[in-house]
Amino acid sequence: MKDLPPSPPRAADVLAARLYDAGCRLAFGMPGGEVLTLVDALERAGIRFVLCKHENAAAFMAEGAWHRTGAPGILVATVGPGALNGVNAVANAHQDRVPMIVLAGCVDADEVQTYTHQVLDQTQVFRPITKATFTLNTGAAHVIADKAVGIALEGRPGPVHIDVPITVAVTPVSPGIPCRRTTATATVPAPAVLDAMRAELARAKRPILIVGVDALNQGFDTQRTDMADQLRQFAETFNVPVITTYKAKGLLPEDHALALGGAGLSPKADKILLPMVQRADLIIGLGYDPIEMRTGWRDFYFPGIQTMIDITAEPNHHYMHQASMNVVGDCAETLAAMAQGVTPQPTWTEGEIPAAKADLTRAFPADEAWGPAAIIDTCRTTLPRNTLATADSGAHRILLSQMWECYEPRGLMQSSALCTMGCAIPLAMGAKVADPDRPVVSFSGDAGFLMVAGELSTAAELGLNTIFVVFVDASLALIELKQRQRQLTNAGVDFAKHDFAAMGRAFGGAGHTVTSRAELQAALEAAQTATTFTVIAAVIDRGAYDGRI
């Protein structure tokens, strides 16, 4: 704790102390008068408040910090327009399974009866896009704080909203005994279910793993078996190829012989991966949450001919597919238990795994002289192996998610369920604030960059040396491509070219415009030794993604 709160503590102090105990050390937002007590309480508790320029970006910064720390992200927003500005990123946290505490100021309940300025029912706004919503009160401040942390982190993680009335925040509360709930322990299936799972594994000739965000998130809990280690051991023991969703990239290092990379968005990749899945006789969905996937992954296997075992954090209510066996439990522990007593046998004996990897390499060639693939390849080969990357939504994300190899979990952060634009820059900033010693690069389309360009001032104020790469083609490239594919008239997808490098310099960073691999490599090398952030505007032709994604 940084500073002792007033004695007795205010309701805001109780909430801040619980968040500190949950590991939170950073909060992001834009304050108004209604949340000044909250900001004071967070700072006193030892949680640094980072001033941002827009609440939507602040929430993505909070997510970026969570990816590095495992503690829930914190968004602070003032009443009315401040809270509503964060709605997009809160909805993203809900769909992308991100634990986030959304602290919003609100007008006191008695004031609402005779006062209407900036007053709206914020709990009704946030209810459908959060796991839970509360209004803080003095009598149950300890309970609400503890519930919020538990709900945000347990099961499938997600955001929890807390309205904090102005006078409640400053009202002293009885210290009492903090209400703390014991965290639920990891579970594995009952013996009879495990026996059936082991029998399927024992007779499988072509088993395959599809690994998703549940497995990624469960790997944050240090009390459980390390997810990445368990996945590698299982895959190597039984020679099981591993496909991941985009969120789960890197759980098995993607230069591993059994790693087949990410699936679910690129038609070119799915044309290779789906037939292989449909050749499997045993499909293991390890934490596989199909919220990231597209329609081609609806009912993607043949029940009755193939067996699918789902191991997930929550029951299947999505109906994107139905597994032969559904297990709700801990991914790592269940995978380890499933392997016990099963003798490995030869699998995929006709060279299918290396053939699939070779097909993927050919599908996404890295040898073009210049263009989006050349940009990604140059960045991956020039930047250190441990570089953390973020990707905005757009055509570049589809290509990047196939070509950017990840060697650890969360090596590539993106909005892959809601797929919202404007996330890459703040995600990178949040990760860099939380883990300043790691190199961090973001990849944005020019439209996504323009949505959050003002946060470059935040990067300068924080002294971040993050690298921001922008694909510049003056077009909503993915939407323009779809427009042409439907033979529609060009409308609403093109815009003017702008000097993004100059924007970087104007906000206090470095800026480079590049049109070749050599220029890009030089800019990347300079950025790695810079003391401020760097914007690299990589200019490409319109239509450069045609045939590549």
Coordinates of C-alpha atoms in Angstrom, one line a residue:
M1 CA 0.0 0.0 0.0
K2 CA 1.3 3.4 -0.9
D3 CA -0.5 5.8 1.5
L4 CA -2.8 4.9 4.4
P5 CA -6.4 5.7 3.6
P6 CA -8.4 7.9 6.0
S7 CA -9.5 6.2 9.1
P8 CA -12.1 4.8 9.0
P9 CA -11.7 4.0 5.3
R10 CA -14.0 5.4 2.7
A11 CA -16.0 3.0 0.5
A12 CA -13.7 3.9 -2.4
D13 CA -10.7 2.9 -0.3
V14 CA -12.3 -0.5 0.4
L15 CA -12.7 -1.1 -3.3
A16 CA -9.2 0.1 -4.1
A17 CA -7.7 -2.1 -1.4
R18 CA -9.4 -5.2 -2.8
L19 CA -8.2 -4.5 -6.3
Y20 CA -4.6 -4.0 -5.0
D21 CA -4.8 -7.4 -3.2
A22 CA -5.9 -8.9 -6.6
G23 CA -2.6 -7.8 -8.0
C24 CA -3.8 -4.6 -9.8
R25 CA -1.1 -1.9 -10.0
L26 CA -2.4 0.1 -12.9
A27 CA -5.7 1.9 -13.7
F28 CA -6.5 3.8 -16.9
G29 CA -9.0 6.4 -17.7
M30 CA -10.2 10.0 -18.0
P31 CA -11.4 11.5 -14.7
G32 CA -14.3 13.9 -14.1
G33 CA -15.3 15.4 -10.8
E34 CA -17.4 12.4 -10.0
V35 CA -14.5 10.0 -9.8
L36 CA -11.8 12.1 -8.1
T37 CA -12.3 10.2 -4.9
L38 CA -11.9 6.9 -6.7
V39 CA -8.6 8.1 -8.3
D40 CA -7.4 9.3 -4.9
A41 CA -8.3 5.9 -3.4
L42 CA -6.5 3.9 -6.1
E43 CA -3.4 6.0 -5.8
R44 CA -3.4 5.7 -2.0
A45 CA -3.7 1.9 -2.4
G46 CA -0.7 1.7 -4.6
I47 CA -2.5 1.5 -8.0
R48 CA -1.1 4.0 -10.5
F49 CA -3.7 6.0 -12.4
V50 CA -2.7 6.6 -16.0
L51 CA -4.4 9.5 -17.7
C52 CA -5.5 8.7 -21.2
K53 CA -7.2 10.8 -23.9
H54 CA -10.3 8.6 -24.5
E55 CA -12.0 6.0 -22.4
N56 CA -12.2 3.5 -25.2
A57 CA -8.4 3.5 -25.6
A58 CA -8.0 3.5 -21.8
A59 CA -9.9 0.2 -21.6
F60 CA -7.7 -1.4 -24.3
M61 CA -4.6 -0.2 -22.3
A62 CA -6.1 -1.9 -19.3
E63 CA -6.4 -5.1 -21.3
G64 CA -2.8 -4.8 -22.5
A65 CA -1.7 -4.5 -18.9
W66 CA -3.7 -7.6 -18.0
H67 CA -2.0 -9.6 -20.7
R68 CA 1.3 -9.0 -18.9
T69 CA 0.3 -9.2 -15.3
G70 CA -2.7 -11.5 -15.0
A71 CA -4.4 -9.0 -12.7
P72 CA -7.8 -7.5 -13.8
G73 CA -7.6 -4.4 -16.0
I74 CA -9.1 -1.3 -14.5
L75 CA -11.0 1.3 -16.4
V76 CA -12.0 4.6 -14.7
A77 CA -14.7 6.7 -16.4
T78 CA -16.8 9.6 -15.2
V79 CA -20.5 9.8 -15.2
G80 CA -22.5 9.8 -18.5
P81 CA -20.4 10.4 -21.6
G82 CA -17.2 9.2 -20.0
A83 CA -18.8 5.8 -19.1
L84 CA -20.4 5.5 -22.6
N85 CA -17.1 6.3 -24.3
G86 CA -15.8 3.0 -23.0
V87 CA -18.7 0.8 -24.1
N88 CA -17.0 -0.6 -27.3
A89 CA -13.9 -1.7 -25.4
V90 CA -16.0 -3.2 -22.5
A91 CA -18.0 -5.2 -25.0
N92 CA -14.7 -6.3 -26.5
A93 CA -13.6 -7.5 -23.1
H94 CA -16.8 -9.4 -22.7
Q95 CA -16.4 -11.2 -26.0
D96 CA -12.6 -11.6 -25.8
R97 CA -12.8 -13.0 -22.3
V98 CA -10.8 -10.2 -20.6
P99 CA -11.2 -9.6 -16.8
M100 CA -11.8 -5.9 -16.3
I101 CA -13.2 -3.8 -13.5
V102 CA -15.1 -0.8 -15.0
L103 CA -15.4 1.9 -12.3
A104 CA -17.9 4.6 -13.3
G105 CA -18.9 7.6 -11.4
C106 CA -22.7 8.1 -11.0
V107 CA -25.1 10.6 -9.5
D108 CA -26.5 9.6 -6.0
A109 CA -29.8 7.8 -6.0
D110 CA -31.7 10.5 -4.2
E111 CA -30.3 13.2 -6.5
V112 CA -31.5 11.3 -9.5
Q113 CA -35.1 11.9 -8.4
T114 CA -34.8 15.7 -9.0
Y115 CA -31.7 16.1 -11.2
T116 CA -31.4 15.1 -14.8
H117 CA -28.1 16.5 -16.1
Q118 CA -25.9 13.6 -17.5
V119 CA -28.1 11.1 -15.7
L120 CA -28.9 7.8 -17.3
D121 CA -29.2 4.2 -16.1
Q122 CA -25.6 3.1 -16.6
T123 CA -26.3 -0.3 -15.1
Q124 CA -28.7 -1.0 -17.9
V125 CA -26.1 0.1 -20.5
F126 CA -23.5 -2.2 -19.1
R127 CA -25.6 -5.2 -18.1
P128 CA -25.6 -7.0 -21.5
I129 CA -21.9 -6.5 -22.1
T130 CA -20.5 -7.5 -18.7
K131 CA -20.6 -10.5 -16.5
A132 CA -22.1 -8.5 -13.7
T133 CA -23.0 -4.9 -12.8
F134 CA -23.2 -3.4 -9.3
T135 CA -23.8 -0.1 -7.6
L136 CA -21.4 0.4 -4.7
N137 CA -23.0 1.1 -1.3
T138 CA -21.4 1.6 2.1
G139 CA -23.1 -1.4 3.9
A140 CA -21.8 -4.0 1.4
A141 CA -18.7 -2.3 0.0
H142 CA -16.4 -5.2 1.0
V143 CA -18.8 -7.8 -0.5
I144 CA -19.3 -6.0 -3.8
A145 CA -15.5 -5.5 -4.1
D146 CA -14.8 -9.1 -3.5
K147 CA -17.7 -10.3 -5.8
A148 CA -16.4 -8.1 -8.6
V149 CA -12.9 -9.5 -8.5
G150 CA -14.1 -13.1 -8.3
I151 CA -16.7 -12.8 -11.1
A152 CA -14.2 -11.0 -13.4
L153 CA -11.5 -13.7 -13.0
E154 CA -13.3 -17.1 -12.5
G155 CA -14.8 -19.3 -15.1
R156 CA -14.6 -17.5 -18.4
P157 CA -13.0 -14.1 -17.5
G158 CA -14.8 -10.9 -18.4
P159 CA -15.7 -7.3 -17.4
V160 CA -17.6 -6.3 -14.3
H161 CA -19.1 -2.8 -14.0
I162 CA -19.4 -0.9 -10.7
D163 CA -21.3 2.4 -10.5
V164 CA -19.8 4.4 -7.6
P165 CA -22.2 7.2 -6.4
I166 CA -20.4 10.4 -5.6
T167 CA -21.3 10.5 -1.9
V168 CA -20.8 6.8 -1.4
A169 CA -17.2 7.0 -2.5
V170 CA -16.4 9.4 0.2
T171 CA -18.5 7.9 3.0
P172 CA -16.6 6.2 5.8
V173 CA -17.4 2.5 6.2
S174 CA -16.8 0.1 9.1
P175 CA -13.5 -1.6 8.5
G176 CA -15.0 -4.9 9.7
I177 CA -13.5 -8.2 8.5
P178 CA -13.0 -8.1 4.7
C179 CA -15.3 -10.5 3.0
R180 CA -13.1 -12.8 1.0
R181 CA -14.3 -15.9 -0.9
T182 CA -12.0 -18.9 -1.3
T183 CA -11.1 -19.2 -5.0
A184 CA -12.5 -22.3 -6.7
T185 CA -10.0 -25.1 -7.2
A186 CA -9.1 -26.7 -10.4
T187 CA -11.1 -29.8 -11.3
V188 CA -10.8 -32.9 -13.5
P189 CA -13.6 -35.2 -14.7
A190 CA -14.9 -38.1 -12.7
P191 CA -13.0 -41.5 -13.1
A192 CA -15.6 -43.0 -15.4
V193 CA -15.4 -40.0 -17.8
L194 CA -11.6 -40.1 -17.7
D195 CA -11.6 -43.8 -18.5
A196 CA -13.7 -43.0 -21.6
M197 CA -11.4 -40.2 -22.6
R198 CA -8.4 -42.4 -22.2
A199 CA -10.0 -45.1 -24.3
E200 CA -10.6 -42.6 -27.2
L201 CA -7.0 -41.4 -27.0
A202 CA -5.6 -45.0 -26.9
R203 CA -7.3 -46.0 -30.1
A204 CA -6.8 -42.7 -32.0
K205 CA -4.7 -42.9 -35.1
R206 CA -5.1 -39.3 -36.1
P207 CA -5.7 -37.2 -33.0
I208 CA -5.7 -33.4 -33.3
L209 CA -5.9 -30.5 -30.8
I210 CA -7.8 -27.3 -31.3
V211 CA -6.7 -25.0 -28.5
G212 CA -8.5 -21.8 -27.5
V213 CA -8.8 -18.9 -25.2
D214 CA -9.9 -20.9 -22.1
A215 CA -6.6 -22.7 -22.1
L216 CA -4.8 -19.5 -22.6
N217 CA -6.5 -17.8 -19.6
Q218 CA -6.2 -20.8 -17.3
G219 CA -2.5 -20.7 -17.9
F220 CA -2.4 -17.4 -15.8
D221 CA -3.2 -19.3 -12.6
T222 CA 0.1 -20.3 -11.0
Q223 CA -1.6 -22.8 -8.7
R224 CA -2.5 -24.9 -11.7
T225 CA -0.2 -27.1 -13.9
D226 CA 1.5 -24.8 -16.4
M227 CA -0.7 -24.9 -19.5
A228 CA 2.0 -24.4 -22.1
D229 CA 4.3 -27.1 -20.6
Q230 CA 1.4 -29.5 -20.4
L231 CA 0.3 -28.9 -23.9
R232 CA 3.8 -29.4 -25.3
Q233 CA 4.3 -32.6 -23.3
F234 CA 0.9 -34.1 -24.4
A235 CA 1.4 -33.1 -28.1
E236 CA 4.9 -34.6 -28.2
T237 CA 4.0 -37.7 -26.3
F238 CA 1.2 -38.6 -28.6
N239 CA 2.4 -36.8 -31.8
V240 CA -0.7 -34.6 -31.9
P241 CA -0.7 -31.5 -34.2
V242 CA -1.9 -28.3 -32.6
I243 CA -4.2 -25.7 -34.2
T244 CA -5.0 -22.6 -32.2
T245 CA -7.5 -19.8 -32.3
Y246 CA -5.8 -16.4 -32.7
K247 CA -6.0 -15.7 -29.0
A248 CA -4.2 -18.9 -28.1
K249 CA -1.3 -18.5 -30.6
G250 CA 2.0 -19.3 -28.9
L251 CA 0.8 -21.7 -26.3
L252 CA 2.8 -24.1 -28.3
P253 CA 5.7 -22.2 -29.9
E254 CA 4.8 -21.8 -33.6
D255 CA 8.2 -22.9 -34.8
H256 CA 7.5 -26.3 -33.2
A257 CA 7.1 -29.2 -35.6
L258 CA 3.6 -29.9 -34.3
A259 CA 2.3 -26.3 -34.4
L260 CA 0.0 -25.5 -37.3
G261 CA -0.7 -21.9 -36.3
G262 CA -4.0 -20.0 -36.0
A263 CA -7.3 -20.7 -37.7
G264 CA -10.8 -19.3 -38.0
L265 CA -10.4 -16.1 -40.0
S266 CA -8.1 -16.6 -43.1
P267 CA -9.9 -18.5 -45.9
K268 CA -6.5 -19.6 -47.3
A269 CA -5.4 -21.1 -43.9
D270 CA -8.7 -22.7 -43.3
K271 CA -8.6 -24.5 -46.7
I272 CA -5.6 -26.3 -45.4
L273 CA -6.5 -26.8 -41.8
L274 CA -10.2 -27.8 -42.0
P275 CA -9.6 -30.8 -44.3
M276 CA -6.9 -32.0 -41.8
V277 CA -9.4 -31.6 -38.9
Q278 CA -11.9 -33.6 -40.9
R279 CA -9.4 -36.4 -41.4
A280 CA -8.8 -36.7 -37.7
D281 CA -10.5 -39.6 -35.8
L282 CA -10.2 -37.8 -32.4
I283 CA -10.6 -34.0 -32.0
I284 CA -9.7 -32.5 -28.7
G285 CA -11.0 -29.0 -28.1
L286 CA -8.8 -27.8 -25.4
G287 CA -10.3 -24.6 -24.0
Y288 CA -11.8 -24.1 -27.5
D289 CA -14.2 -21.2 -27.4
P290 CA -15.6 -20.7 -31.0
I291 CA -16.5 -17.0 -30.4
E292 CA -13.3 -16.3 -32.3
M293 CA -14.3 -18.4 -35.3
R294 CA -16.2 -17.8 -38.5
T295 CA -19.1 -19.7 -40.2
G296 CA -16.7 -22.3 -41.7
W297 CA -16.1 -23.6 -38.2
R298 CA -19.8 -24.2 -37.5
D299 CA -20.5 -27.9 -37.3
F300 CA -17.0 -28.5 -38.8
Y301 CA -16.6 -32.2 -38.1
F302 CA -18.6 -35.4 -38.7
P303 CA -20.3 -36.7 -35.5
G304 CA -20.6 -40.4 -35.5
I305 CA -17.6 -40.8 -37.7
Q306 CA -15.2 -38.6 -35.7
T307 CA -15.1 -38.2 -31.9
M308 CA -14.7 -34.8 -30.4
I309 CA -13.9 -34.1 -26.7
D310 CA -14.4 -30.5 -25.5
I311 CA -12.6 -29.4 -22.3
T312 CA -13.8 -25.9 -21.5
A313 CA -14.3 -23.4 -18.7
E314 CA -18.1 -23.2 -19.2
P315 CA -20.7 -25.5 -20.7
N316 CA -21.4 -25.3 -24.4
H317 CA -24.4 -23.0 -24.9
H318 CA -23.1 -21.6 -28.2
Y319 CA -24.2 -24.5 -30.5
M320 CA -21.5 -23.7 -33.0
H321 CA -20.8 -27.4 -32.7
Q322 CA -21.7 -30.2 -30.4
A323 CA -18.9 -32.5 -29.0
S324 CA -19.2 -36.2 -28.4
M325 CA -18.0 -35.5 -24.8
N326 CA -18.2 -32.3 -22.9
V327 CA -16.0 -31.7 -19.9
V328 CA -16.2 -28.5 -17.8
G329 CA -12.9 -28.2 -15.9
D330 CA -9.3 -27.2 -15.8
C331 CA -7.7 -27.6 -19.2
A332 CA -4.1 -28.4 -18.1
E333 CA -5.1 -30.8 -15.3
T334 CA -7.7 -32.6 -17.5
L335 CA -5.2 -33.0 -20.3
A336 CA -2.6 -34.4 -17.9
A337 CA -5.2 -36.8 -16.4
M338 CA -6.3 -37.9 -19.8
A339 CA -2.8 -39.0 -20.7
Q340 CA -2.2 -41.0 -17.6
G341 CA -1.8 -44.8 -18.3
V342 CA -2.2 -44.4 -22.1
T343 CA 0.6 -46.0 -24.2
P344 CA 1.5 -43.8 -27.1
Q345 CA 1.3 -45.3 -30.6
P346 CA 2.2 -44.1 -34.0
T347 CA -0.1 -41.4 -35.3
W348 CA -0.3 -39.4 -38.5
T349 CA 2.0 -41.9 -40.2
E350 CA 1.7 -40.6 -43.7
G351 CA 3.5 -37.3 -43.2
E352 CA 0.4 -35.2 -43.0
I353 CA 1.7 -32.9 -40.3
P354 CA 4.9 -31.6 -42.1
A355 CA 2.9 -31.5 -45.3
A356 CA 0.3 -29.2 -43.7
K357 CA 3.1 -27.0 -42.4
A358 CA 4.7 -26.8 -45.8
D359 CA 1.3 -26.0 -47.4
L360 CA 0.8 -23.1 -44.9
T361 CA 4.3 -21.8 -45.7
R362 CA 3.5 -21.8 -49.4
A363 CA 0.1 -20.2 -48.8
F364 CA 1.7 -17.2 -47.1
P365 CA 5.0 -16.6 -48.9
A366 CA 7.4 -14.1 -47.3
D367 CA 9.6 -13.5 -50.4
E368 CA 7.8 -10.6 -52.0
A369 CA 10.0 -7.5 -52.7
W370 CA 7.5 -5.1 -51.0
G371 CA 4.0 -5.3 -49.7
P372 CA 2.1 -6.3 -46.6
A373 CA 3.8 -9.8 -46.4
A374 CA 7.2 -8.2 -46.8
I375 CA 6.5 -5.7 -44.0
I376 CA 5.4 -8.5 -41.6
D377 CA 8.4 -10.7 -42.6
T378 CA 10.9 -7.8 -42.2
C379 CA 9.5 -6.9 -38.8
R380 CA 9.5 -10.5 -37.5
T381 CA 13.1 -11.1 -38.7
T382 CA 14.5 -7.7 -37.5
L383 CA 12.8 -7.4 -34.1
P384 CA 13.9 -9.6 -31.2
R385 CA 12.3 -13.0 -30.8
N386 CA 10.7 -11.9 -27.5
T387 CA 8.9 -8.9 -29.1
L388 CA 5.3 -8.5 -28.1
A389 CA 3.0 -7.6 -30.9
T390 CA -0.5 -6.2 -31.2
A391 CA -2.8 -6.2 -34.3
D392 CA -5.7 -4.0 -35.2
S393 CA -8.7 -5.3 -37.1
G394 CA -8.4 -5.3 -40.9
A395 CA -6.8 -7.1 -43.8
H396 CA -3.4 -6.8 -42.3
R397 CA -4.5 -8.6 -39.2
I398 CA -5.5 -11.7 -41.2
L399 CA -2.2 -11.8 -42.9
L400 CA -0.2 -10.9 -39.7
S401 CA -1.9 -13.6 -37.6
Q402 CA -0.7 -16.2 -40.1
M403 CA 2.8 -14.9 -40.7
W404 CA 3.7 -13.5 -37.2
E405 CA 5.2 -16.5 -35.4
C406 CA 4.5 -16.5 -31.6
Y407 CA 6.9 -18.3 -29.3
E408 CA 5.0 -17.7 -26.1
P409 CA 1.4 -17.2 -24.9
R410 CA 0.1 -13.7 -25.5
G411 CA 2.9 -12.9 -27.9
L412 CA 0.3 -11.4 -30.3
M413 CA -2.6 -9.5 -28.7
Q414 CA -5.7 -8.5 -30.8
S415 CA -9.4 -8.2 -30.7
S416 CA -10.3 -11.6 -32.3
A417 CA -13.9 -12.1 -31.0
L418 CA -15.5 -8.6 -31.3
C419 CA -12.9 -7.6 -34.0
T420 CA -13.0 -3.9 -33.2
M421 CA -10.8 -1.4 -34.9
G422 CA -8.6 1.0 -32.9
C423 CA -7.3 -1.5 -30.4
A424 CA -3.7 -2.2 -31.5
I425 CA -2.1 1.1 -30.3
P426 CA -3.6 1.2 -26.8
L427 CA -3.1 -2.6 -26.3
A428 CA 0.6 -2.1 -27.1
M429 CA 0.8 0.9 -24.8
G430 CA -0.8 -1.0 -21.9
A431 CA 1.5 -3.9 -22.3
K432 CA 4.5 -1.6 -22.4
V433 CA 3.5 0.3 -19.3
A434 CA 3.1 -3.0 -17.4
D435 CA 6.2 -4.7 -18.9
P436 CA 8.6 -1.8 -19.8
D437 CA 11.6 -4.1 -20.5
R438 CA 9.9 -6.0 -23.3
P439 CA 10.1 -4.7 -26.9
V440 CA 6.5 -4.0 -28.1
V441 CA 5.2 -3.3 -31.7
S442 CA 1.7 -2.6 -32.8
F443 CA 0.4 -3.1 -36.4
S444 CA -2.5 -0.9 -37.5
G445 CA -4.2 0.0 -40.7
D446 CA -4.2 3.7 -41.5
A447 CA -8.0 4.0 -40.6
G448 CA -7.5 2.2 -37.3
F449 CA -4.5 4.4 -36.5
L450 CA -6.5 7.6 -37.1
M451 CA -9.2 6.4 -34.6
V452 CA -6.7 6.6 -31.7
A453 CA -4.0 8.9 -33.0
G454 CA -4.5 11.2 -30.0
E455 CA -3.1 8.5 -27.7
L456 CA 0.3 9.2 -29.1
S457 CA 0.4 12.1 -26.7
T458 CA -0.1 9.6 -23.9
A459 CA 2.7 7.5 -25.2
A460 CA 5.0 10.6 -25.1
E461 CA 3.9 11.6 -21.6
L462 CA 4.6 8.1 -20.4
G463 CA 8.0 8.0 -22.0
L464 CA 7.2 4.8 -23.9
N465 CA 9.5 3.6 -26.7
T466 CA 6.8 1.5 -28.3
I467 CA 6.9 1.0 -32.1
F468 CA 3.8 1.7 -34.1
V469 CA 3.7 0.3 -37.6
V470 CA 1.0 1.6 -39.9
F471 CA 0.0 -0.1 -43.2
V472 CA -0.8 2.9 -45.4
D473 CA -3.0 2.4 -48.5
A474 CA -5.6 5.1 -47.9
S475 CA -8.4 2.5 -47.9
L476 CA -10.5 0.2 -45.7
A477 CA -8.6 -2.6 -47.4
L478 CA -10.7 -5.5 -46.2
I479 CA -14.0 -3.8 -46.8
E480 CA -12.9 -2.5 -50.2
L481 CA -11.9 -6.1 -51.1
K482 CA -15.3 -7.4 -50.1
Q483 CA -16.9 -4.6 -52.1
R484 CA -15.1 -5.6 -55.2
Q485 CA -15.8 -9.3 -54.7
R486 CA -19.5 -8.5 -54.6
Q487 CA -19.1 -6.4 -57.8
L488 CA -20.4 -3.3 -56.0
T489 CA -19.5 0.3 -56.9
N490 CA -16.6 1.7 -54.9
A491 CA -18.2 3.9 -52.2
G492 CA -17.3 4.8 -48.6
V493 CA -14.0 2.8 -48.4
D494 CA -11.3 5.2 -49.6
F495 CA -9.9 8.3 -48.0
A496 CA -7.0 10.7 -48.4
K497 CA -3.4 9.7 -47.7
H498 CA -1.9 11.4 -44.6
D499 CA 1.6 11.9 -43.3
F500 CA 1.6 9.5 -40.4
A501 CA 5.3 9.9 -39.7
A502 CA 4.8 13.6 -39.3
M503 CA 2.0 12.9 -36.8
G504 CA 4.4 10.8 -34.8
R505 CA 6.9 13.7 -34.7
A506 CA 4.2 16.2 -33.9
F507 CA 3.3 14.3 -30.8
G508 CA 6.9 14.1 -29.6
G509 CA 8.0 10.8 -31.1
A510 CA 10.1 9.7 -34.1
G511 CA 8.5 9.2 -37.5
H512 CA 9.6 7.3 -40.6
T513 CA 7.9 6.8 -44.0
V514 CA 9.1 3.6 -45.7
T515 CA 8.6 2.1 -49.1
S516 CA 11.1 -0.8 -49.1
R517 CA 12.4 -3.6 -46.9
A518 CA 15.8 -1.7 -46.5
E519 CA 14.1 1.4 -45.3
L520 CA 11.8 -0.5 -43.0
Q521 CA 14.7 -2.4 -41.5
A522 CA 16.6 0.8 -40.9
A523 CA 13.6 2.4 -39.2
L524 CA 13.1 -0.7 -37.0
E525 CA 16.7 -0.7 -36.0
A526 CA 16.6 3.0 -35.1
A527 CA 13.3 2.5 -33.2
Q528 CA 14.9 -0.1 -31.0
T529 CA 17.4 2.3 -29.6
A530 CA 15.1 5.4 -29.5
T531 CA 14.1 6.9 -26.2
T532 CA 10.6 7.8 -27.4
F533 CA 8.0 6.0 -29.4
T534 CA 8.3 5.6 -33.2
V535 CA 5.7 5.7 -35.9
I536 CA 6.6 3.8 -39.1
A537 CA 4.3 4.5 -42.0
A538 CA 4.7 1.6 -44.5
V539 CA 3.2 2.7 -47.8
I540 CA 1.7 -0.1 -49.9
D541 CA -0.4 -0.3 -53.0
R542 CA -4.2 -0.4 -53.0
G543 CA -5.3 -4.0 -53.5
A544 CA -2.0 -5.3 -52.0
Y545 CA -3.9 -8.0 -50.0
D546 CA -5.6 -9.5 -53.1
G547 CA -5.0 -13.2 -53.1
R548 CA -3.0 -13.1 -49.9
I549 CA -5.5 -13.7 -47.1

